[in-house]
PDB file of C-alpha atoms in Angstrom:
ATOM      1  CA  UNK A 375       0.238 -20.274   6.141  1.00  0.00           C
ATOM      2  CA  UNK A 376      -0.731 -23.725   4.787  1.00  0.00           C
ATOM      3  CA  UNK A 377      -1.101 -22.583   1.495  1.00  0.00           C
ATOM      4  CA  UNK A 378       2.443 -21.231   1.429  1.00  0.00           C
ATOM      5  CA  UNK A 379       3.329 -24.389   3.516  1.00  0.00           C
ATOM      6  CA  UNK A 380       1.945 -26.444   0.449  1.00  0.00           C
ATOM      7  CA  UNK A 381       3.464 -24.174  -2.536  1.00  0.00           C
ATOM      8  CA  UNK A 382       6.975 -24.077  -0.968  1.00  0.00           C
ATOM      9  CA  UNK A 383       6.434 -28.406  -0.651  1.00  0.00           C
ATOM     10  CA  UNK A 384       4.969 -28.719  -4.362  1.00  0.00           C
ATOM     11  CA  UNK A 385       2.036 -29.141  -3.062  1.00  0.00           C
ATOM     12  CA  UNK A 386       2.615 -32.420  -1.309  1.00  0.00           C
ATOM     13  CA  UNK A 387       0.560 -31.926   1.762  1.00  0.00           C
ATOM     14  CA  UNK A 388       2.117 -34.895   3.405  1.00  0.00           C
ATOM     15  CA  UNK A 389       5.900 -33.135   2.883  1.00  0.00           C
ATOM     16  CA  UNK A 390       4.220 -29.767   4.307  1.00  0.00           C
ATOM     17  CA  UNK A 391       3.209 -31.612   7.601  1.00  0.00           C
ATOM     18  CA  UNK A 392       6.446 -33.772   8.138  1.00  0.00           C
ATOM     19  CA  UNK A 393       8.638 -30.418   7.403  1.00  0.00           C
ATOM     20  CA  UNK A 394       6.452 -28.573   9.449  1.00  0.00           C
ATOM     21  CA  UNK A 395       6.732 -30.970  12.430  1.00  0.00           C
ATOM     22  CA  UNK A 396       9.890 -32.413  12.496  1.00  0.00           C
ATOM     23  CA  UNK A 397      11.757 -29.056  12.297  1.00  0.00           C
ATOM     24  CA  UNK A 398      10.831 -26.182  14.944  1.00  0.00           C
ATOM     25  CA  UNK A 399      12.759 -23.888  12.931  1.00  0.00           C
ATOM     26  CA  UNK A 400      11.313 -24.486   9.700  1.00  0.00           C
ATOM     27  CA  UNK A 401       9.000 -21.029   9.494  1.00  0.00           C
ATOM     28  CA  UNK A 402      11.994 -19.007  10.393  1.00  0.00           C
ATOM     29  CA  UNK A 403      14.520 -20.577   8.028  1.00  0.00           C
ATOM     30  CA  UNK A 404      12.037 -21.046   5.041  1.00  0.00           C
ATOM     31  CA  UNK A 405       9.906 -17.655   5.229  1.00  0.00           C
ATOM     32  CA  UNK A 406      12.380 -15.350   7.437  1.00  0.00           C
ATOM     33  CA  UNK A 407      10.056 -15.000  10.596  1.00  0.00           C
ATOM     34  CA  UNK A 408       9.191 -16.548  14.110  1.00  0.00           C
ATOM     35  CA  UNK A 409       5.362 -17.398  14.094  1.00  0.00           C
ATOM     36  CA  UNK A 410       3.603 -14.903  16.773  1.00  0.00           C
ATOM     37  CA  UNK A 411       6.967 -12.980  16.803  1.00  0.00           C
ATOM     38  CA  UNK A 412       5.649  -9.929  15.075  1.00  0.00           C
ATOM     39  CA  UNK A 413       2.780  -7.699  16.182  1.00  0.00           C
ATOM     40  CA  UNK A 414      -0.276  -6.378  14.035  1.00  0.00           C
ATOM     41  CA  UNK A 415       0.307  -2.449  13.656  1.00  0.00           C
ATOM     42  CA  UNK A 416      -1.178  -0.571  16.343  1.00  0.00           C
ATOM     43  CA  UNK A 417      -1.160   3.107  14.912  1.00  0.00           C
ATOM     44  CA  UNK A 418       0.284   6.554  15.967  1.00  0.00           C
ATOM     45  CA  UNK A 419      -1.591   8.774  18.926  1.00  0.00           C
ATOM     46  CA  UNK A 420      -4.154   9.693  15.839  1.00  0.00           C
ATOM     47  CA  UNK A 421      -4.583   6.256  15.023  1.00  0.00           C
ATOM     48  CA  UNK A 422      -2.870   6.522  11.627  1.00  0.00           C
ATOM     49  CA  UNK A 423      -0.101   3.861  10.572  1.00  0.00           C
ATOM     50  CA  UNK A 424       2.984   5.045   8.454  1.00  0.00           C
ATOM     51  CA  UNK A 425       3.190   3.077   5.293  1.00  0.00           C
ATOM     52  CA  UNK A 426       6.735   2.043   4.443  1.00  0.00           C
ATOM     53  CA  UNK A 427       6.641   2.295   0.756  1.00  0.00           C
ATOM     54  CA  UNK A 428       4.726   5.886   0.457  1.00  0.00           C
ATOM     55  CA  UNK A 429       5.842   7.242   3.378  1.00  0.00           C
ATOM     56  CA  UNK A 430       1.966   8.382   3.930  1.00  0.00           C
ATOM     57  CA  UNK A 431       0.161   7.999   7.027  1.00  0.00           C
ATOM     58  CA  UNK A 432      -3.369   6.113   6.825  1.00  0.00           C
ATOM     59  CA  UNK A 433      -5.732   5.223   9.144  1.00  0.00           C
ATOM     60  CA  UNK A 434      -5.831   1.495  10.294  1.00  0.00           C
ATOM     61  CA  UNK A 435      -8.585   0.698   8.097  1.00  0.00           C
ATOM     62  CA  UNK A 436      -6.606   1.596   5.194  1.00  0.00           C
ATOM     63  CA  UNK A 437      -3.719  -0.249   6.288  1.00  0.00           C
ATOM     64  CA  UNK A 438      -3.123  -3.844   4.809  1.00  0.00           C
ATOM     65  CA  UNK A 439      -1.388  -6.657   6.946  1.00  0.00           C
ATOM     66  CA  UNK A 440      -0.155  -9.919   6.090  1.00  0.00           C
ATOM     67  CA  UNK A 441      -1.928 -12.079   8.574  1.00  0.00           C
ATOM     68  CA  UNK A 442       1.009 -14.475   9.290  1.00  0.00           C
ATOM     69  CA  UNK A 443       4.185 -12.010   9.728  1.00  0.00           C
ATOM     70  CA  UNK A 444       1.934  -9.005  10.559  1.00  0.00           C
ATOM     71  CA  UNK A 445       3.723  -7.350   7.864  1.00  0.00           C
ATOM     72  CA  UNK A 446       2.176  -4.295   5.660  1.00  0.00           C
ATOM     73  CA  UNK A 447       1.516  -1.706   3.679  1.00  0.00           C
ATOM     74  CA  UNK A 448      -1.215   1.093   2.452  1.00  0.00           C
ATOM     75  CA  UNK A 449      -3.730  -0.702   0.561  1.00  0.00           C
ATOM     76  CA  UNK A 450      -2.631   1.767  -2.413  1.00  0.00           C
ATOM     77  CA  UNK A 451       0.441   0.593  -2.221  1.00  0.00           C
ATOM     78  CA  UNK A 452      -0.158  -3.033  -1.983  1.00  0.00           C
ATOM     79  CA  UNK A 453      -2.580  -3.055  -4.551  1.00  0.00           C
ATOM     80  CA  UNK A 454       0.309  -2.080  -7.247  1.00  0.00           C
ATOM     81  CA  UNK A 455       3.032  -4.730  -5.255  1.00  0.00           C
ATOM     82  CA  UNK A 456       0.184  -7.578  -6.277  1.00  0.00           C
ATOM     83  CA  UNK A 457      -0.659  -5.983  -9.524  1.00  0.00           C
ATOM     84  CA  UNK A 458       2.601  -5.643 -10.672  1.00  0.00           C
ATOM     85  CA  UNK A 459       3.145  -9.670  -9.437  1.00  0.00           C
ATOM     86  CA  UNK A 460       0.105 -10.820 -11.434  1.00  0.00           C
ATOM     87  CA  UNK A 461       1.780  -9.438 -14.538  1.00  0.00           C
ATOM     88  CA  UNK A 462       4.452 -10.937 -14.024  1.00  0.00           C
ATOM     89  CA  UNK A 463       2.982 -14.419 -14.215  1.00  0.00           C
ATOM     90  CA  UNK A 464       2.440 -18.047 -12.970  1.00  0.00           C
ATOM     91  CA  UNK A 465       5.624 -16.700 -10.821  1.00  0.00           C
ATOM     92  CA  UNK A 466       2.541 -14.060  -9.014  1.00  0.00           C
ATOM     93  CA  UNK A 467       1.746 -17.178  -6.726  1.00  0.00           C
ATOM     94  CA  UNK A 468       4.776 -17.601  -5.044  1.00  0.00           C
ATOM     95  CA  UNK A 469       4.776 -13.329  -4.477  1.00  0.00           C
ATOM     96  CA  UNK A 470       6.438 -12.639  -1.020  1.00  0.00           C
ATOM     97  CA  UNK A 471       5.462 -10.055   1.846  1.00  0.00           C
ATOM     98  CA  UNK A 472       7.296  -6.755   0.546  1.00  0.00           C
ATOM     99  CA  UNK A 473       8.730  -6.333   3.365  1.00  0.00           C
ATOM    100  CA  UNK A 474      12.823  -7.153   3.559  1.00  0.00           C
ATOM    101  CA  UNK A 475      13.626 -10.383   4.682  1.00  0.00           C
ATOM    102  CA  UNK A 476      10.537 -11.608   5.057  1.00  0.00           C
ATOM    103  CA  UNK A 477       9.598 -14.793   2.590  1.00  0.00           C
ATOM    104  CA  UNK A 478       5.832 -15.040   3.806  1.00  0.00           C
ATOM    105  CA  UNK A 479       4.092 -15.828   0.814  1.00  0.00           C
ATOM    106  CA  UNK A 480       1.069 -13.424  -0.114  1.00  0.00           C
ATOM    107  CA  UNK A 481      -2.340 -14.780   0.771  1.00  0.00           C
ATOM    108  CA  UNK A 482      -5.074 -15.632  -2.200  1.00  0.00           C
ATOM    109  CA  UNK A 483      -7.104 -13.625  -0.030  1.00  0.00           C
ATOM    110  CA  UNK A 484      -5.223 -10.175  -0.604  1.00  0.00           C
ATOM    111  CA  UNK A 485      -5.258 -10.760  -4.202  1.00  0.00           C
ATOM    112  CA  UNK A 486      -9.186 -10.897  -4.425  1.00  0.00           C
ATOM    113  CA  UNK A 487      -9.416  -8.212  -1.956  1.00  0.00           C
ATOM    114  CA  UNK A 488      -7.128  -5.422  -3.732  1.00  0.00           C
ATOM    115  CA  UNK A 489      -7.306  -6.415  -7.231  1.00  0.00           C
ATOM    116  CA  UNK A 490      -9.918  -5.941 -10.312  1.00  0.00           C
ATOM    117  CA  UNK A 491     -11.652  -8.817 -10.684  1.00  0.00           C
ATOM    118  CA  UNK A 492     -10.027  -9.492 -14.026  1.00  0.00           C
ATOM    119  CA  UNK A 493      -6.659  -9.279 -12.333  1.00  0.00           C
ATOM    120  CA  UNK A 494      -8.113 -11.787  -9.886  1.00  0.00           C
ATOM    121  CA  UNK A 495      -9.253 -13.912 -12.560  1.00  0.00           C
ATOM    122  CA  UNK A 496      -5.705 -13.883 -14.245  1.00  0.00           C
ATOM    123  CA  UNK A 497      -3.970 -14.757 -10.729  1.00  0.00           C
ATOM    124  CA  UNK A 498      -6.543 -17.623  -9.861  1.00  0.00           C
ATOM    125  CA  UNK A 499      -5.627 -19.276 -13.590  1.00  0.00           C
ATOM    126  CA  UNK A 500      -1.899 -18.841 -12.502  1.00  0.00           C
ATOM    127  CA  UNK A 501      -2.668 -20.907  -9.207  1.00  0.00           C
ATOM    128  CA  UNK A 502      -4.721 -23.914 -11.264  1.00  0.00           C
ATOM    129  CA  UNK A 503      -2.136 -23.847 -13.517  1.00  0.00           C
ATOM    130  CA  UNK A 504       0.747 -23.684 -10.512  1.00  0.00           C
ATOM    131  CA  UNK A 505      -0.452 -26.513  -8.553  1.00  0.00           C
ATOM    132  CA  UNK A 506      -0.689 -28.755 -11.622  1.00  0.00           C
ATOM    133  CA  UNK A 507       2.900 -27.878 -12.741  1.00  0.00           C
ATOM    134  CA  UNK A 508       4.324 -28.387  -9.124  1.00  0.00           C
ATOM    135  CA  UNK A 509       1.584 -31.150  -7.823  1.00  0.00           C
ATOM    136  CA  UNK A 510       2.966 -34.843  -8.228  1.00  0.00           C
ATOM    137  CA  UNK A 511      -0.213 -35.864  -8.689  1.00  0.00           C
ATOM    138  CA  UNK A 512      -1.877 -33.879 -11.285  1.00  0.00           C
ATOM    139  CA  UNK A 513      -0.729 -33.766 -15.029  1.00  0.00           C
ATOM    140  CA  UNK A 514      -2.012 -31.488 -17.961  1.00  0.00           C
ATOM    141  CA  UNK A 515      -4.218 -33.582 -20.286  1.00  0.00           C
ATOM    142  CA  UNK A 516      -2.209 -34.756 -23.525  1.00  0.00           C
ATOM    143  CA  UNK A 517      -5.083 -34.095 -25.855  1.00  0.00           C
ATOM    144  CA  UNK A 518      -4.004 -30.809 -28.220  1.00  0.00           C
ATOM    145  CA  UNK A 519      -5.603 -27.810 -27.244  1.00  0.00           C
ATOM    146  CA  UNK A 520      -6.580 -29.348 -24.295  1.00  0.00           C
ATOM    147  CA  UNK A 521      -6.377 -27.015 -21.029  1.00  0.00           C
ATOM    148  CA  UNK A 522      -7.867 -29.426 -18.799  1.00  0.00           C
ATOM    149  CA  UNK A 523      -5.859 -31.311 -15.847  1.00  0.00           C
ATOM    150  CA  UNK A 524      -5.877 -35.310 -14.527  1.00  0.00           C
ATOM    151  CA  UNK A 525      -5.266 -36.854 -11.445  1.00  0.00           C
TER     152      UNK A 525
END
């Protein structure tokens, strides 16, 4: 949540915090869902969870969940939604829950636990390269060829 509190604020923690507080509503009307409103899939009498995407039953263990919105999918499934984001581009950071409606922004977390590492690698270069694009106080260094960032 405070990551996708800081991307959605240009990562300007101070702007996070002051949006966060000063509007109750802010979760709902920014990401589409009430904090603690939504509960973590419990599973069918066999303990399997129907995946909205495949339409395939899995057991819980299988069954991926966006920790903030409770949200989810088959980890099959997922695994394409967030590989199919990274090759998109720098635009794979701000990748949203799948489900309709829902604006949660996808967890770093998800990426390094469904991807190939070289995926990974490719979606943590986006992030560097997101946060000094959209941070105030970073810049790219002018230097040519140079791929290194200031403060």
């Amino acid at each position: 949540m405070c990551r996708a509190l800081l991307l959605k604020n240009e990562w300007n923690s101070d702007l996070a915090i002051r949006m966060f507080a000063e509007d109750i509503d802010y979760v709902s009307k920014t990401f589409g869902f009430e904090i603690g409103a939504n509960e973590l899939p419990k599973g069918n009498e066999s303990g399997e969870v129907l995946c909205p995407v495949c339409f395939c039953d899995y057991p819980l263990s299988e069954f991926v969940h966006m920790p903030d919105c409770a949200h989810g999918l088959c980890e099959y499934c997922y695994a394409g939604y967030l590989g199919s984001k990274v090759t998109d581009g720098v635009e794979s950071v701000m990748a949203t829950c799948p489900e309709r409606g829902c604006n949660m922004i996808v967890p770093e977390r998800l990426f390094r636990q469904l991807l190939e590492p070289e995926q990974v690698n490719r979606y943590m270069d986006f992030l560097t390269k997101s946060f000094v694009d959209l941070s105030k106080q970073a810049k790219w260094c002018p230097g040519r060829d140079c791929d290194m960032a200031v403060e």
